[in-house]
Amino acid sequence: LLISIGLSLDVVVVHVCVGAGFSRPHKRDALISGILFSGSQLLALLLGNAVAWVLRPGKAGEERLFAAANSWKIGSVFIFIGLGIYMLLKAEKNETVFERRNDQINWKRMGMLAAATSVDALFAGIGIGFWNVDFANQMLIMGPITVIQSILGIYIGYRLGCEHNRRTYGIGGIMLLIAGFDIAITCILR
């Protein structure tokens, strides 16, 4: 749950900027955009999990394979900590966004933004793939969370504008760092 929320906070920031330009919230467009971003995140998570499945050693009882599996799990810790640091650096950057009224969504641009925000989900999928996490449950959690956060992002942007993007990135970075440290502690205790 923590990873899903942290990963989809990038999506919130995109939708806050979109919502800041609306003269009134567009429920239908918010839902369609949420589904677009959710689908993109889920596809990236699936691809990342497939990469991890290919790279993961076999299930034979050899110690060498067990050691390799543990090193991949440690690698997933670095992936989540790296994603957290990346989000915190984005928060520190504090880029200025110029707001202007625009009630039309540029769907081509939104598709590119959906792909761009899914890169971290790809790496998270790799990290998750090295653990024995039920992938179907992860997708069932991440899909609705991304849709809900997309819709919330549009309404937050409509009400408050783009001034809170820095905090959103910071919260996402902290959540991913916590998830990385949680995985590290779990790896040490096993």
Tab-separated table of C-alpha atoms in Angstrom:
chain	number	residue	atom	x	y	z
A	1	LEU	CA	0.000	0.000	0.000
A	2	LEU	CA	2.821	2.355	0.939
A	3	ILE	CA	4.666	1.678	-2.319
A	4	SER	CA	1.505	2.168	-4.385
A	5	ILE	CA	0.722	5.500	-2.760
A	6	GLY	CA	4.332	6.672	-3.050
A	7	LEU	CA	4.568	5.730	-6.723
A	8	SER	CA	1.325	7.409	-7.690
A	9	LEU	CA	2.182	10.738	-6.056
A	10	ASP	CA	3.985	11.631	-9.309
A	11	VAL	CA	0.597	11.214	-10.952
A	12	VAL	CA	-0.963	13.551	-8.381
A	13	VAL	CA	1.510	16.302	-9.282
A	14	VAL	CA	0.699	16.004	-13.004
A	15	HIS	CA	-3.020	16.184	-12.279
A	16	VAL	CA	-2.642	19.112	-9.889
A	17	CYS	CA	-1.107	21.079	-12.760
A	18	VAL	CA	-3.941	20.028	-15.082
A	19	GLY	CA	-6.614	20.871	-12.496
A	20	ALA	CA	-5.056	24.272	-11.821
A	21	GLY	CA	-5.938	25.297	-15.364
A	22	PHE	CA	-9.585	24.258	-15.214
A	23	SER	CA	-12.337	26.854	-14.809
A	24	ARG	CA	-14.405	24.021	-13.311
A	25	PRO	CA	-13.572	20.363	-12.570
A	26	HIS	CA	-14.297	17.956	-15.414
A	27	LYS	CA	-15.421	14.672	-13.827
A	28	ARG	CA	-15.414	12.632	-17.020
A	29	ASP	CA	-11.953	13.833	-18.098
A	30	ALA	CA	-10.616	13.260	-14.572
A	31	LEU	CA	-11.846	9.671	-14.618
A	32	ILE	CA	-10.506	8.976	-18.128
A	33	SER	CA	-7.155	10.480	-17.215
A	34	GLY	CA	-7.045	8.443	-14.008
A	35	ILE	CA	-7.702	5.256	-15.970
A	36	LEU	CA	-5.012	6.210	-18.523
A	37	PHE	CA	-2.400	6.813	-15.817
A	38	SER	CA	-3.479	3.744	-13.846
A	39	GLY	CA	-3.187	1.545	-16.920
A	40	SER	CA	0.234	2.953	-17.683
A	41	GLN	CA	1.411	2.367	-14.092
A	42	LEU	CA	0.050	-1.187	-14.082
A	43	LEU	CA	1.670	-2.004	-17.426
A	44	ALA	CA	5.026	-0.693	-16.169
A	45	LEU	CA	4.632	-2.668	-12.935
A	46	LEU	CA	3.849	-5.803	-14.959
A	47	LEU	CA	6.860	-5.276	-17.242
A	48	GLY	CA	9.125	-4.701	-14.229
A	49	ASN	CA	7.833	-7.857	-12.597
A	50	ALA	CA	8.473	-9.795	-15.813
A	51	VAL	CA	12.058	-8.507	-15.911
A	52	ALA	CA	12.542	-9.623	-12.304
A	53	TRP	CA	11.031	-13.026	-13.091
A	54	VAL	CA	13.501	-13.514	-15.947
A	55	LEU	CA	16.467	-12.392	-13.829
A	56	ARG	CA	15.473	-14.263	-10.671
A	57	PRO	CA	17.399	-17.480	-10.145
A	58	GLY	CA	15.645	-20.858	-10.256
A	59	LYS	CA	14.011	-22.420	-7.261
A	60	ALA	CA	16.614	-25.160	-6.825
A	61	GLY	CA	17.906	-25.612	-3.289
A	62	GLU	CA	21.511	-24.787	-4.095
A	63	GLU	CA	23.183	-22.281	-1.793
A	64	ARG	CA	24.629	-20.372	-4.726
A	65	LEU	CA	21.158	-19.667	-6.088
A	66	PHE	CA	19.935	-18.702	-2.605
A	67	ALA	CA	22.800	-16.210	-2.288
A	68	ALA	CA	21.995	-14.799	-5.737
A	69	ALA	CA	18.329	-14.416	-4.775
A	70	ASN	CA	19.321	-12.529	-1.621
A	71	SER	CA	21.563	-10.206	-3.635
A	72	TRP	CA	18.627	-9.445	-5.958
A	73	LYS	CA	16.469	-8.684	-2.915
A	74	ILE	CA	19.155	-6.325	-1.656
A	75	GLY	CA	19.143	-4.768	-5.131
A	76	SER	CA	15.426	-4.107	-4.748
A	77	VAL	CA	16.200	-2.210	-1.534
A	78	PHE	CA	18.513	0.062	-3.524
A	79	ILE	CA	15.825	0.531	-6.182
A	80	PHE	CA	13.269	1.794	-3.643
A	81	ILE	CA	15.773	3.952	-1.778
A	82	GLY	CA	16.973	5.359	-5.117
A	83	LEU	CA	13.389	6.155	-6.154
A	84	GLY	CA	12.814	7.860	-2.797
A	85	ILE	CA	15.944	9.988	-3.163
A	86	TYR	CA	14.933	10.863	-6.730
A	87	MET	CA	11.513	12.077	-5.526
A	88	LEU	CA	13.129	14.108	-2.731
A	89	LEU	CA	15.495	15.716	-5.231
A	90	LYS	CA	12.504	16.626	-7.410
A	91	ALA	CA	10.906	18.193	-4.333
A	92	GLU	CA	14.062	20.186	-3.635
A	93	LYS	CA	14.247	21.444	-7.228
A	94	ASN	CA	11.040	23.446	-6.722
A	95	GLU	CA	10.381	24.259	-10.375
A	96	THR	CA	8.008	27.136	-11.045
A	97	VAL	CA	4.890	26.168	-12.960
A	98	PHE	CA	3.061	28.931	-14.781
A	99	GLU	CA	-0.674	28.451	-14.422
A	100	ARG	CA	-3.101	29.511	-17.144
A	101	ARG	CA	-6.698	28.640	-17.919
A	102	ASN	CA	-7.079	25.659	-20.169
A	103	ASP	CA	-10.251	23.602	-20.030
A	104	GLN	CA	-9.115	21.252	-22.785
A	105	ILE	CA	-6.880	18.291	-21.978
A	106	ASN	CA	-4.162	17.568	-24.504
A	107	TRP	CA	-4.530	13.774	-24.541
A	108	LYS	CA	-1.352	13.216	-26.554
A	109	ARG	CA	0.626	15.121	-23.916
A	110	MET	CA	-1.190	13.275	-21.119
A	111	GLY	CA	-0.250	9.955	-22.738
A	112	MET	CA	3.403	10.995	-22.785
A	113	LEU	CA	3.173	12.125	-19.157
A	114	ALA	CA	1.546	8.812	-18.233
A	115	ALA	CA	4.482	6.971	-19.791
A	116	ALA	CA	7.004	9.254	-18.101
A	117	THR	CA	5.476	8.871	-14.651
A	118	SER	CA	5.425	5.085	-15.115
A	119	VAL	CA	9.210	4.757	-15.258
A	120	ASP	CA	9.423	4.605	-11.472
A	121	ALA	CA	6.663	1.952	-11.474
A	122	LEU	CA	8.814	-0.099	-13.858
A	123	PHE	CA	11.722	-0.047	-11.405
A	124	ALA	CA	9.362	-0.723	-8.517
A	125	GLY	CA	7.998	-3.717	-10.427
A	126	ILE	CA	11.536	-5.059	-10.706
A	127	GLY	CA	12.057	-4.509	-6.989
A	128	ILE	CA	8.753	-6.134	-6.065
A	129	GLY	CA	9.426	-9.031	-8.435
A	130	PHE	CA	12.385	-10.245	-6.398
A	131	TRP	CA	10.174	-10.768	-3.346
A	132	ASN	CA	7.440	-13.322	-2.983
A	133	VAL	CA	4.713	-10.698	-3.231
A	134	ASP	CA	1.377	-11.685	-4.711
A	135	PHE	CA	1.499	-9.644	-7.885
A	136	ALA	CA	-2.269	-9.721	-8.429
A	137	ASN	CA	-2.798	-8.120	-5.012
A	138	GLN	CA	-0.212	-5.443	-5.815
A	139	MET	CA	-2.018	-4.609	-9.053
A	140	LEU	CA	-5.415	-4.587	-7.312
A	141	ILE	CA	-4.033	-2.075	-4.830
A	142	MET	CA	-2.131	0.138	-7.257
A	143	GLY	CA	-4.824	0.447	-9.944
A	144	PRO	CA	-7.575	2.030	-7.836
A	145	ILE	CA	-5.095	4.117	-5.816
A	146	THR	CA	-3.720	5.677	-9.007
A	147	VAL	CA	-7.222	6.444	-10.323
A	148	ILE	CA	-8.288	7.979	-6.994
A	149	GLN	CA	-5.113	10.030	-6.688
A	150	SER	CA	-5.492	11.273	-10.275
A	151	ILE	CA	-8.996	12.511	-9.556
A	152	LEU	CA	-7.905	14.027	-6.242
A	153	GLY	CA	-4.989	15.728	-8.011
A	154	ILE	CA	-7.326	17.466	-10.442
A	155	TYR	CA	-9.570	18.689	-7.637
A	156	ILE	CA	-6.598	19.793	-5.519
A	157	GLY	CA	-5.176	21.672	-8.503
A	158	TYR	CA	-8.534	23.275	-9.185
A	159	ARG	CA	-8.846	24.449	-5.564
A	160	LEU	CA	-5.243	25.271	-4.641
A	161	GLY	CA	-3.215	25.599	-7.832
A	162	CYS	CA	0.281	24.197	-8.351
A	163	GLU	CA	1.907	25.607	-5.233
A	164	HIS	CA	1.916	22.298	-3.298
A	165	ASN	CA	3.821	20.163	-5.836
A	166	ARG	CA	7.011	20.319	-3.790
A	167	ARG	CA	5.319	18.828	-0.728
A	168	THR	CA	3.713	16.091	-2.812
A	169	TYR	CA	7.068	14.992	-4.245
A	170	GLY	CA	8.577	15.107	-0.756
A	171	ILE	CA	5.846	12.913	0.711
A	172	GLY	CA	6.242	10.410	-2.140
A	173	GLY	CA	10.011	10.316	-1.631
A	174	ILE	CA	9.658	9.722	2.099
A	175	MET	CA	7.142	6.913	1.509
A	176	LEU	CA	9.465	5.175	-0.940
A	177	LEU	CA	12.416	5.558	1.455
A	178	ILE	CA	10.354	4.021	4.255
A	179	ALA	CA	9.397	1.141	1.952
A	180	GLY	CA	13.066	0.629	1.011
A	181	PHE	CA	14.181	0.582	4.643
A	182	ASP	CA	11.300	-1.752	5.519
A	183	ILE	CA	12.450	-4.157	2.813
A	184	ALA	CA	16.052	-3.861	4.065
A	185	ILE	CA	15.009	-4.736	7.614
A	186	THR	CA	12.925	-7.652	6.348
A	187	CYS	CA	15.895	-8.871	4.291
A	188	ILE	CA	18.226	-8.678	7.316
A	189	LEU	CA	15.796	-10.495	9.604
A	190	ARG	CA	15.263	-13.424	7.207
